[in-house]
Amino acid sequence: MEKDKQIFDIIAREDARQHMGMELIASENFVSHQVLEAMGSCLTNKYAEGYPGKRYYGGCQVVDEAETIAIERVKKLFGAAWANVQPHSGAQANMAVFMACLKPGDKFMGLNLSQGGHLSHGSPVNFSGLVFDAVEYNVDPETGLVDYDKMEETALRERPRLIIGGASAYSREWDYARMRAIADRVGAIFMVDMAHPAGLIAAGLLDNPLKYAHIVTSTTHKTLRGPRGGIILMGEDFDNPWGKTTPKGQLKTMSALLDSAVFPGTQGGPLENVIAAKAVAFGEALQPSFKTYQQQVLVNARALAKALKDKGYKIVSGGTDNHCVLLDLRENFPELTGKQAERALVEADITANKNMVPYDTRSPFQTSGIRLGTPAITTRGADVIMMTVVADFIDEVLRNVDNHEAIASVREQVNAMMAPMPIFAD
Ligand code: DSN
């Protein structure tokens, strides 16, 4: 068969874009060559509904081994007692937790999307907000930090059955112990979605939510640097608190509820090629070099935040504890929207995304902020010295959003800087 030139030309162009550009989207990264290889392997051909040793199709004896290794490696990585590696994405992992823990209409609490929360933590346009009754908690308008006192007040008033910690655009450490205490006071399940900082947590550089939360979900492709996908973990299993059983009455534990909520509850056949790639990525994350990489991600994020602050930019919460830096444009450029800033940065081959900032008056399609992150650029070898140059480039672009000549000059410098930097961690 002839090669599909149309599609492979597009892949080659995307490869060039990734290679020559500066990737600052906080949720993106570059996987190793062996992760790509596992994803592109013949495991994609296999149907394997069910779980290792309990499949609906024959011929699963080989993929069973890969899935079992993925489970064992991720348990070791995070100190988990139980893991499900089948969710196709973080949102699918979260959906399975909702299915296992709540009935339609039940109340739960998550961080307000416009203040850094995630779509699947209660947005009215997502299943979480459509099927369940979402109550939000917020950040303090002055500090930009989660307001745990108000969270507790709201929890006592609203009595949610589930409380979610974790965010998409929050650059500070979480007080998981406080959240667990709040959940215990109201009899709620405490879940943490650690998708963004998972790699930093795996490396032991941020507090591990598995010590506090009943259930932890994550994606595998952000700081964790694996293939696109999701996981669900528990530090320890516990009895099914809702007495929810199948007609045969066998779902006695939360792990059984969660397994059944992933398959057959919300997904069909697992992507065994992606699960094998997850196993490879978990294996990489267990190596000492992964910790060195994550230390550099943190140091780079702090250096980037400082360099921007030194230039007079406002950083939400004043800095960062993780890989993410949220720039509030309102002070320096009151007329500039996040959308315009994103467009100008992309014109300079600097990829970042517009983002709402706490108490933003603009819509999610315009926004007043830009979210930056260091995981991807650090995989390519960036150090703190480079972070000051990155801040210079961003500043130059934001001061010249309509000056295409100035932006072209930044683009040339970006391309010259990125061209010699390797894209594969291995
Ligand atoms: N879209 C992801 C992010 O950028 O944070 C969250 O799912």
CSV table of C-alpha atoms and ligand atoms in Angstrom, one decimal:
chain,number,residue,atom,x,y,z
A,1,MET,CA,0.0,0.0,0.0
A,2,GLU,CA,1.3,3.5,-0.8
A,3,LYS,CA,2.2,5.7,2.2
A,4,ASP,CA,-0.5,8.2,3.1
A,5,LYS,CA,1.5,11.3,2.0
A,6,GLN,CA,-1.2,13.7,3.0
A,7,ILE,CA,-1.2,12.7,6.6
A,8,PHE,CA,2.6,12.0,6.9
A,9,ASP,CA,3.4,15.4,5.5
A,10,ILE,CA,1.2,16.9,8.3
A,11,ILE,CA,3.1,14.7,10.9
A,12,ALA,CA,6.4,16.0,9.5
A,13,ARG,CA,5.2,19.6,9.7
A,14,GLU,CA,4.1,19.1,13.3
A,15,ASP,CA,7.4,17.5,14.1
A,16,ALA,CA,9.2,20.6,12.7
A,17,ARG,CA,6.8,22.9,14.7
A,18,GLN,CA,7.6,21.0,17.9
A,19,HIS,CA,11.3,21.0,17.2
A,20,MET,CA,11.8,24.7,16.2
A,21,GLY,CA,9.3,26.2,18.7
A,22,MET,CA,9.5,26.9,22.3
A,23,GLU,CA,6.8,24.8,24.1
A,24,LEU,CA,5.6,26.5,27.3
A,25,ILE,CA,2.1,24.9,27.6
A,26,ALA,CA,2.1,23.8,31.3
A,27,SER,CA,0.3,20.5,30.5
A,28,GLU,CA,2.5,19.4,27.6
A,29,ASN,CA,5.7,17.5,27.5
A,30,PHE,CA,7.9,15.4,25.1
A,31,VAL,CA,7.9,11.6,25.6
A,32,SER,CA,10.9,9.4,25.1
A,33,HIS,CA,11.4,7.5,21.9
A,34,GLN,CA,10.6,4.2,23.6
A,35,VAL,CA,7.2,5.6,24.9
A,36,LEU,CA,6.4,6.6,21.3
A,37,GLU,CA,7.5,3.2,20.0
A,38,ALA,CA,5.3,1.3,22.5
A,39,MET,CA,2.3,3.5,21.5
A,40,GLY,CA,2.9,2.8,17.8
A,41,SER,CA,3.3,-0.9,18.4
A,42,CYS,CA,1.1,-3.9,17.4
A,43,LEU,CA,-0.5,-3.9,20.8
A,44,THR,CA,-3.0,-1.4,19.2
A,45,ASN,CA,-4.5,-4.4,17.3
A,46,LYS,CA,-5.7,-6.2,20.5
A,47,TYR,CA,-9.1,-6.1,22.0
A,48,ALA,CA,-8.9,-6.8,25.8
A,49,GLU,CA,-12.1,-5.8,27.5
A,50,GLY,CA,-11.8,-6.6,31.2
A,51,TYR,CA,-8.7,-6.8,33.4
A,52,PRO,CA,-5.6,-9.0,33.4
A,53,GLY,CA,-6.7,-12.6,33.9
A,54,LYS,CA,-10.4,-11.7,33.4
A,55,ARG,CA,-10.9,-10.7,29.8
A,56,TYR,CA,-13.8,-11.2,27.5
A,57,TYR,CA,-11.6,-12.1,24.5
A,58,GLY,CA,-9.0,-14.8,23.9
A,59,GLY,CA,-5.4,-14.1,23.1
A,60,CYS,CA,-4.9,-11.6,25.9
A,61,GLN,CA,-2.2,-13.5,27.7
A,62,VAL,CA,0.6,-11.2,26.3
A,63,VAL,CA,-1.1,-7.8,26.8
A,64,ASP,CA,-2.0,-9.1,30.3
A,65,GLU,CA,1.7,-9.0,31.2
A,66,ALA,CA,2.2,-5.4,30.0
A,67,GLU,CA,-0.9,-4.2,31.9
A,68,THR,CA,0.2,-6.0,35.1
A,69,ILE,CA,3.6,-4.4,34.8
A,70,ALA,CA,2.0,-0.9,34.3
A,71,ILE,CA,-0.1,-1.5,37.4
A,72,GLU,CA,2.8,-2.7,39.5
A,73,ARG,CA,5.2,0.1,38.4
A,74,VAL,CA,2.7,2.9,39.0
A,75,LYS,CA,1.9,1.5,42.5
A,76,LYS,CA,5.6,1.6,43.3
A,77,LEU,CA,6.0,5.1,41.9
A,78,PHE,CA,3.3,6.7,44.1
A,79,GLY,CA,3.2,4.2,47.0
A,80,ALA,CA,-0.3,3.1,46.0
A,81,ALA,CA,-2.0,-0.1,47.2
A,82,TRP,CA,-4.3,-0.3,44.1
A,83,ALA,CA,-4.2,1.2,40.6
A,84,ASN,CA,-6.3,1.2,37.4
A,85,VAL,CA,-4.3,2.1,34.3
A,86,GLN,CA,-7.1,1.9,31.7
A,87,PRO,CA,-8.7,5.4,31.7
A,88,HIS,CA,-8.2,6.9,28.2
A,89,SER,CA,-7.7,10.4,29.7
A,90,GLY,CA,-7.8,12.3,33.0
A,91,ALA,CA,-11.5,13.3,32.3
A,92,GLN,CA,-12.3,9.6,31.9
A,93,ALA,CA,-10.6,8.7,35.1
A,94,ASN,CA,-12.6,11.5,36.9
A,95,MET,CA,-15.8,10.3,35.3
A,96,ALA,CA,-15.2,6.8,36.6
A,97,VAL,CA,-14.7,8.2,40.1
A,98,PHE,CA,-18.0,10.1,39.9
A,99,MET,CA,-19.7,6.9,38.7
A,100,ALA,CA,-18.3,4.9,41.5
A,101,CYS,CA,-18.9,7.5,44.3
A,102,LEU,CA,-22.0,9.4,43.4
A,103,LYS,CA,-25.5,9.0,42.1
A,104,PRO,CA,-26.8,11.5,39.5
A,105,GLY,CA,-27.8,14.7,41.2
A,106,ASP,CA,-25.4,14.2,44.2
A,107,LYS,CA,-23.5,17.2,45.4
A,108,PHE,CA,-19.8,17.5,45.1
A,109,MET,CA,-17.3,20.3,45.5
A,110,GLY,CA,-14.4,21.4,43.2
A,111,LEU,CA,-12.2,24.5,42.5
A,112,ASN,CA,-14.0,27.1,40.4
A,113,LEU,CA,-12.9,26.6,36.8
A,114,SER,CA,-12.3,30.3,36.3
A,115,GLN,CA,-9.9,30.2,39.2
A,116,GLY,CA,-7.7,27.4,38.0
A,117,GLY,CA,-10.1,24.4,38.4
A,118,HIS,CA,-10.7,21.8,35.7
A,119,LEU,CA,-13.6,21.3,33.3
A,120,SER,CA,-14.3,17.8,34.8
A,121,HIS,CA,-14.5,19.3,38.3
A,122,GLY,CA,-18.0,20.8,37.9
A,123,SER,CA,-18.1,22.9,34.8
A,124,PRO,CA,-21.8,23.4,33.7
A,125,VAL,CA,-20.9,22.3,30.2
A,126,ASN,CA,-19.2,19.0,31.3
A,127,PHE,CA,-20.7,15.7,32.5
A,128,SER,CA,-19.6,16.7,36.0
A,129,GLY,CA,-21.7,19.8,36.1
A,130,LEU,CA,-24.5,18.4,33.9
A,131,VAL,CA,-25.2,15.2,35.8
A,132,PHE,CA,-24.1,16.1,39.3
A,133,ASP,CA,-24.7,19.1,41.5
A,134,ALA,CA,-21.5,21.1,41.5
A,135,VAL,CA,-20.6,23.5,44.4
A,136,GLU,CA,-17.4,25.5,44.0
A,137,TYR,CA,-14.7,26.7,46.3
A,138,ASN,CA,-12.5,29.6,45.5
A,139,VAL,CA,-9.1,31.3,45.9
A,140,ASP,CA,-8.6,34.4,48.0
A,141,PRO,CA,-8.8,37.5,45.8
A,142,GLU,CA,-5.8,39.0,47.5
A,143,THR,CA,-3.4,36.1,47.8
A,144,GLY,CA,-4.6,33.9,44.9
A,145,LEU,CA,-4.3,30.9,47.3
A,146,VAL,CA,-7.1,28.4,47.9
A,147,ASP,CA,-9.3,29.8,50.8
A,148,TYR,CA,-9.5,26.7,53.0
A,149,ASP,CA,-11.6,28.5,55.7
A,150,LYS,CA,-14.3,29.4,53.2
A,151,MET,CA,-14.0,25.9,51.7
A,152,GLU,CA,-14.8,24.5,55.1
A,153,GLU,CA,-17.8,26.9,55.6
A,154,THR,CA,-19.2,25.9,52.2
A,155,ALA,CA,-18.7,22.2,52.9
A,156,LEU,CA,-20.5,22.4,56.3
A,157,ARG,CA,-23.4,24.3,54.7
A,158,GLU,CA,-23.7,22.2,51.5
A,159,ARG,CA,-22.7,18.7,52.7
A,160,PRO,CA,-21.1,17.5,49.5
A,161,ARG,CA,-20.5,13.7,49.1
A,162,LEU,CA,-17.3,14.2,47.3
A,163,ILE,CA,-14.6,17.0,47.6
A,164,ILE,CA,-12.0,17.3,44.8
A,165,GLY,CA,-8.5,18.8,45.2
A,166,GLY,CA,-6.3,19.6,42.3
A,167,ALA,CA,-6.4,22.1,39.4
A,168,SER,CA,-5.3,23.0,35.9
A,169,ALA,CA,-3.9,26.4,36.6
A,170,TYR,CA,-2.8,26.6,40.2
A,171,SER,CA,0.8,27.1,41.0
A,172,ARG,CA,0.8,26.5,44.7
A,173,GLU,CA,1.1,23.4,46.9
A,174,TRP,CA,-2.1,22.0,48.3
A,175,ASP,CA,-3.0,21.5,52.0
A,176,TYR,CA,-4.3,18.0,51.5
A,177,ALA,CA,-4.4,17.3,55.2
A,178,ARG,CA,-6.8,20.2,55.7
A,179,MET,CA,-9.0,19.1,52.9
A,180,ARG,CA,-9.1,15.5,54.3
A,181,ALA,CA,-10.1,17.0,57.6
A,182,ILE,CA,-12.9,19.0,56.0
A,183,ALA,CA,-14.1,15.9,54.0
A,184,ASP,CA,-14.1,13.9,57.2
A,185,ARG,CA,-16.2,16.5,59.0
A,186,VAL,CA,-18.9,16.3,56.4
A,187,GLY,CA,-18.6,12.6,55.6
A,188,ALA,CA,-17.4,13.2,52.1
A,189,ILE,CA,-15.0,11.2,49.9
A,190,PHE,CA,-11.8,13.1,49.3
A,191,MET,CA,-10.4,12.8,45.8
A,192,VAL,CA,-7.3,14.5,44.4
A,193,ASP,CA,-6.8,15.0,40.7
A,194,MET,CA,-3.0,15.4,40.6
A,195,ALA,CA,-2.7,15.5,36.7
A,196,HIS,CA,-0.6,18.6,36.6
A,197,PRO,CA,2.0,18.0,39.3
A,198,ALA,CA,2.1,14.1,39.1
A,199,GLY,CA,5.7,14.0,37.9
A,200,LEU,CA,6.9,16.3,40.7
A,201,ILE,CA,5.0,14.2,43.2
A,202,ALA,CA,6.4,11.0,41.8
A,203,ALA,CA,9.9,12.5,42.3
A,204,GLY,CA,9.1,13.3,45.9
A,205,LEU,CA,9.4,17.1,45.3
A,206,LEU,CA,5.7,17.9,46.3
A,207,ASP,CA,3.5,16.3,48.9
A,208,ASN,CA,2.0,13.0,47.9
A,209,PRO,CA,-1.9,13.2,48.0
A,210,LEU,CA,-2.1,9.4,48.3
A,211,LYS,CA,-1.3,9.9,52.0
A,212,TYR,CA,-4.5,11.9,52.5
A,213,ALA,CA,-7.0,11.3,49.8
A,214,HIS,CA,-9.4,8.3,49.4
A,215,ILE,CA,-8.9,8.3,45.6
A,216,VAL,CA,-6.3,10.0,43.4
A,217,THR,CA,-6.6,10.5,39.6
A,218,SER,CA,-4.1,11.7,37.1
A,219,THR,CA,-3.2,12.0,33.5
A,220,THR,CA,0.1,10.4,32.4
A,221,HIS,CA,1.2,12.9,29.8
A,222,LYS,CA,1.9,16.2,31.7
A,223,THR,CA,4.8,16.5,34.2
A,224,LEU,CA,4.8,12.6,34.3
A,225,ARG,CA,6.0,12.6,30.7
A,226,GLY,CA,4.2,9.5,29.5
A,227,PRO,CA,1.6,8.9,26.7
A,228,ARG,CA,-1.7,10.7,26.7
A,229,GLY,CA,-4.0,8.9,29.2
A,230,GLY,CA,-5.3,8.6,32.7
A,231,ILE,CA,-4.9,6.5,35.9
A,232,ILE,CA,-6.8,6.0,39.2
A,233,LEU,CA,-4.9,5.2,42.4
A,234,MET,CA,-5.7,4.5,46.0
A,235,GLY,CA,-3.2,4.6,49.0
A,236,GLU,CA,-5.4,2.0,50.5
A,237,ASP,CA,-8.6,0.3,49.5
A,238,PHE,CA,-11.7,0.7,51.7
A,239,ASP,CA,-15.2,-0.8,52.0
A,240,ASN,CA,-17.8,0.4,49.5
A,241,PRO,CA,-19.3,3.2,51.6
A,242,TRP,CA,-22.6,3.3,49.7
A,243,GLY,CA,-23.6,-0.3,49.9
A,244,LYS,CA,-23.9,-0.1,46.1
A,245,THR,CA,-23.9,-3.6,44.7
A,246,THR,CA,-24.6,-5.4,41.5
A,247,PRO,CA,-27.5,-7.9,41.4
A,248,LYS,CA,-24.9,-10.5,42.5
A,249,GLY,CA,-23.8,-8.2,45.3
A,250,GLN,CA,-20.1,-8.5,44.7
A,251,LEU,CA,-19.0,-4.9,44.7
A,252,LYS,CA,-17.9,-4.7,48.3
A,253,THR,CA,-14.9,-2.5,48.0
A,254,MET,CA,-14.1,0.9,46.4
A,255,SER,CA,-11.5,-0.8,44.2
A,256,ALA,CA,-14.2,-3.1,42.8
A,257,LEU,CA,-16.5,-0.1,42.3
A,258,LEU,CA,-13.8,1.9,40.5
A,259,ASP,CA,-12.7,-1.0,38.3
A,260,SER,CA,-16.3,-1.6,37.3
A,261,ALA,CA,-16.9,2.2,36.8
A,262,VAL,CA,-14.0,2.3,34.3
A,263,PHE,CA,-15.0,-0.9,32.5
A,264,PRO,CA,-17.8,-1.6,31.7
A,265,GLY,CA,-19.2,1.6,33.3
A,266,THR,CA,-17.7,4.3,31.1
A,267,GLN,CA,-15.2,2.6,28.7
A,268,GLY,CA,-15.0,-0.3,26.3
A,269,GLY,CA,-11.8,-1.9,25.2
A,270,PRO,CA,-8.6,-0.5,26.8
A,271,LEU,CA,-5.8,0.9,24.6
A,272,GLU,CA,-3.2,-1.8,25.4
A,273,ASN,CA,-0.6,0.0,23.3
A,274,VAL,CA,-1.0,3.1,25.4
A,275,ILE,CA,-1.0,1.0,28.6
A,276,ALA,CA,2.3,-0.5,27.5
A,277,ALA,CA,3.6,3.1,26.9
A,278,LYS,CA,2.4,4.1,30.3
A,279,ALA,CA,4.4,1.1,31.8
A,280,VAL,CA,7.5,2.4,29.9
A,281,ALA,CA,7.0,5.9,31.2
A,282,PHE,CA,6.4,4.7,34.8
A,283,GLY,CA,9.7,2.7,34.5
A,284,GLU,CA,11.5,5.9,33.4
A,285,ALA,CA,10.0,7.8,36.3
A,286,LEU,CA,11.4,5.2,38.7
A,287,GLN,CA,14.9,6.1,37.5
A,288,PRO,CA,17.1,8.6,39.5
A,289,SER,CA,17.4,10.7,36.3
A,290,PHE,CA,13.7,11.5,36.5
A,291,LYS,CA,14.2,13.2,39.9
A,292,THR,CA,17.0,15.3,38.5
A,293,TYR,CA,14.7,16.3,35.6
A,294,GLN,CA,11.8,17.3,37.9
A,295,GLN,CA,14.2,19.3,40.1
A,296,GLN,CA,15.1,21.2,37.0
A,297,VAL,CA,11.4,21.7,36.1
A,298,LEU,CA,10.9,23.3,39.5
A,299,VAL,CA,14.0,25.5,39.5
A,300,ASN,CA,13.2,26.6,35.9
A,301,ALA,CA,9.6,27.6,36.9
A,302,ARG,CA,10.8,29.6,39.8
A,303,ALA,CA,13.5,31.3,37.6
A,304,LEU,CA,10.9,32.1,35.0
A,305,ALA,CA,8.5,33.6,37.5
A,306,LYS,CA,11.2,35.6,39.1
A,307,ALA,CA,12.5,36.9,35.7
A,308,LEU,CA,9.0,38.0,34.8
A,309,LYS,CA,8.4,39.6,38.2
A,310,ASP,CA,11.7,41.5,37.9
A,311,LYS,CA,10.3,42.9,34.6
A,312,GLY,CA,7.2,44.2,36.5
A,313,TYR,CA,4.8,41.4,35.6
A,314,LYS,CA,2.1,40.3,38.0
A,315,ILE,CA,2.2,36.5,38.7
A,316,VAL,CA,-0.9,35.1,40.3
A,317,SER,CA,-0.2,34.2,43.9
A,318,GLY,CA,3.2,35.9,43.6
A,319,GLY,CA,5.2,33.0,42.4
A,320,THR,CA,5.1,29.2,42.0
A,321,ASP,CA,5.7,26.0,44.0
A,322,ASN,CA,5.4,23.8,40.9
A,323,HIS,CA,5.9,23.8,37.1
A,324,CYS,CA,3.3,26.4,36.3
A,325,VAL,CA,3.4,30.2,36.2
A,326,LEU,CA,0.2,32.1,35.7
A,327,LEU,CA,0.6,35.6,34.3
A,328,ASP,CA,-2.0,38.2,35.1
A,329,LEU,CA,-1.9,40.7,32.2
A,330,ARG,CA,-4.3,43.2,33.7
A,331,GLU,CA,-1.8,45.4,35.5
A,332,ASN,CA,0.8,45.9,32.8
A,333,PHE,CA,-1.4,45.6,29.7
A,334,PRO,CA,-5.0,46.3,30.7
A,335,GLU,CA,-6.2,46.4,27.1
A,336,LEU,CA,-4.5,43.2,26.1
A,337,THR,CA,-6.5,40.0,26.3
A,338,GLY,CA,-5.0,36.5,26.9
A,339,LYS,CA,-6.3,35.6,23.4
A,340,GLN,CA,-4.3,38.4,21.7
A,341,ALA,CA,-1.2,37.6,23.8
A,342,GLU,CA,-1.4,33.9,22.9
A,343,ARG,CA,-1.7,34.7,19.2
A,344,ALA,CA,1.3,37.0,19.3
A,345,LEU,CA,3.4,34.5,21.2
A,346,VAL,CA,2.4,31.7,18.7
A,347,GLU,CA,3.5,34.1,15.9
A,348,ALA,CA,6.9,34.1,17.6
A,349,ASP,CA,6.9,30.3,17.8
A,350,ILE,CA,6.4,30.5,21.6
A,351,THR,CA,3.5,28.2,22.5
A,352,ALA,CA,1.5,29.1,25.6
A,353,ASN,CA,-2.2,29.3,26.3
A,354,LYS,CA,-4.6,32.0,27.3
A,355,ASN,CA,-6.0,31.4,30.7
A,356,MET,CA,-8.5,33.0,33.1
A,357,VAL,CA,-7.1,34.6,36.2
A,358,PRO,CA,-8.9,34.6,39.5
A,359,TYR,CA,-11.9,37.0,39.4
A,360,ASP,CA,-11.4,37.6,35.7
A,361,THR,CA,-14.0,39.8,34.1
A,362,ARG,CA,-13.3,38.6,30.6
A,363,SER,CA,-14.8,35.4,29.2
A,364,PRO,CA,-12.8,32.1,28.9
A,365,PHE,CA,-12.5,32.8,25.1
A,366,GLN,CA,-10.7,36.1,25.8
A,367,THR,CA,-9.2,35.9,29.3
A,368,SER,CA,-6.8,38.2,31.1
A,369,GLY,CA,-4.0,35.8,31.6
A,370,ILE,CA,-1.4,33.6,30.1
A,371,ARG,CA,-0.4,30.2,31.6
A,372,LEU,CA,3.2,29.1,31.2
A,373,GLY,CA,4.9,25.9,32.2
A,374,THR,CA,8.4,24.5,32.2
A,375,PRO,CA,8.0,20.6,31.8
A,376,ALA,CA,8.4,20.5,28.0
A,377,ILE,CA,11.2,23.0,27.7
A,378,THR,CA,13.1,21.3,30.5
A,379,THR,CA,12.9,18.0,28.8
A,380,ARG,CA,14.7,19.7,25.9
A,381,GLY,CA,17.5,20.7,28.3
A,382,ALA,CA,16.6,24.3,29.3
A,383,ASP,CA,18.3,25.7,32.4
A,384,VAL,CA,17.8,28.8,34.6
A,385,ILE,CA,19.9,31.0,32.4
A,386,MET,CA,17.7,30.2,29.5
A,387,MET,CA,14.6,31.2,31.6
A,388,THR,CA,15.8,34.8,31.7
A,389,VAL,CA,16.0,34.8,27.9
A,390,VAL,CA,12.6,33.2,27.7
A,391,ALA,CA,11.2,36.0,29.9
A,392,ASP,CA,12.9,38.6,27.6
A,393,PHE,CA,11.3,37.0,24.6
A,394,ILE,CA,7.8,37.0,26.2
A,395,ASP,CA,8.2,40.6,27.3
A,396,GLU,CA,9.3,41.7,23.8
A,397,VAL,CA,6.4,40.0,22.2
A,398,LEU,CA,3.8,41.3,24.7
A,399,ARG,CA,5.1,44.8,24.2
A,400,ASN,CA,4.8,44.5,20.4
A,401,VAL,CA,1.7,42.4,19.8
A,402,ASP,CA,0.9,44.2,16.6
A,403,ASN,CA,4.4,44.7,15.4
A,404,HIS,CA,5.1,41.8,13.1
A,405,GLU,CA,8.7,42.8,12.4
A,406,ALA,CA,9.5,42.8,16.1
A,407,ILE,CA,7.8,39.4,16.5
A,408,ALA,CA,9.6,38.0,13.5
A,409,SER,CA,12.9,39.0,15.1
A,410,VAL,CA,12.0,37.1,18.3
A,411,ARG,CA,10.9,34.1,16.2
A,412,GLU,CA,14.3,34.0,14.6
A,413,GLN,CA,16.0,34.0,18.0
A,414,VAL,CA,13.6,31.3,19.3
A,415,ASN,CA,14.2,29.1,16.3
A,416,ALA,CA,18.0,29.5,16.6
A,417,MET,CA,17.8,28.6,20.3
A,418,MET,CA,15.6,25.5,19.9
A,419,ALA,CA,17.1,24.0,16.7
A,420,PRO,CA,20.1,22.4,18.5
A,421,MET,CA,18.1,21.2,21.5
A,422,PRO,CA,17.1,17.5,21.3
A,423,ILE,CA,13.4,16.7,21.5
A,424,PHE,CA,13.7,13.1,23.0
A,425,ALA,CA,14.6,12.7,26.6
A,426,ASP,CA,16.4,9.4,25.6
B,1,DSN,N1,-6.2,20.5,29.1
B,1,DSN,C1,-5.4,20.3,30.3
B,1,DSN,C2,-4.6,21.4,30.7
B,1,DSN,O1,-4.1,22.1,29.8
B,1,DSN,O2,-4.4,21.7,31.9
B,1,DSN,C3,-6.3,19.8,31.4
B,1,DSN,O3,-7.0,18.7,31.0
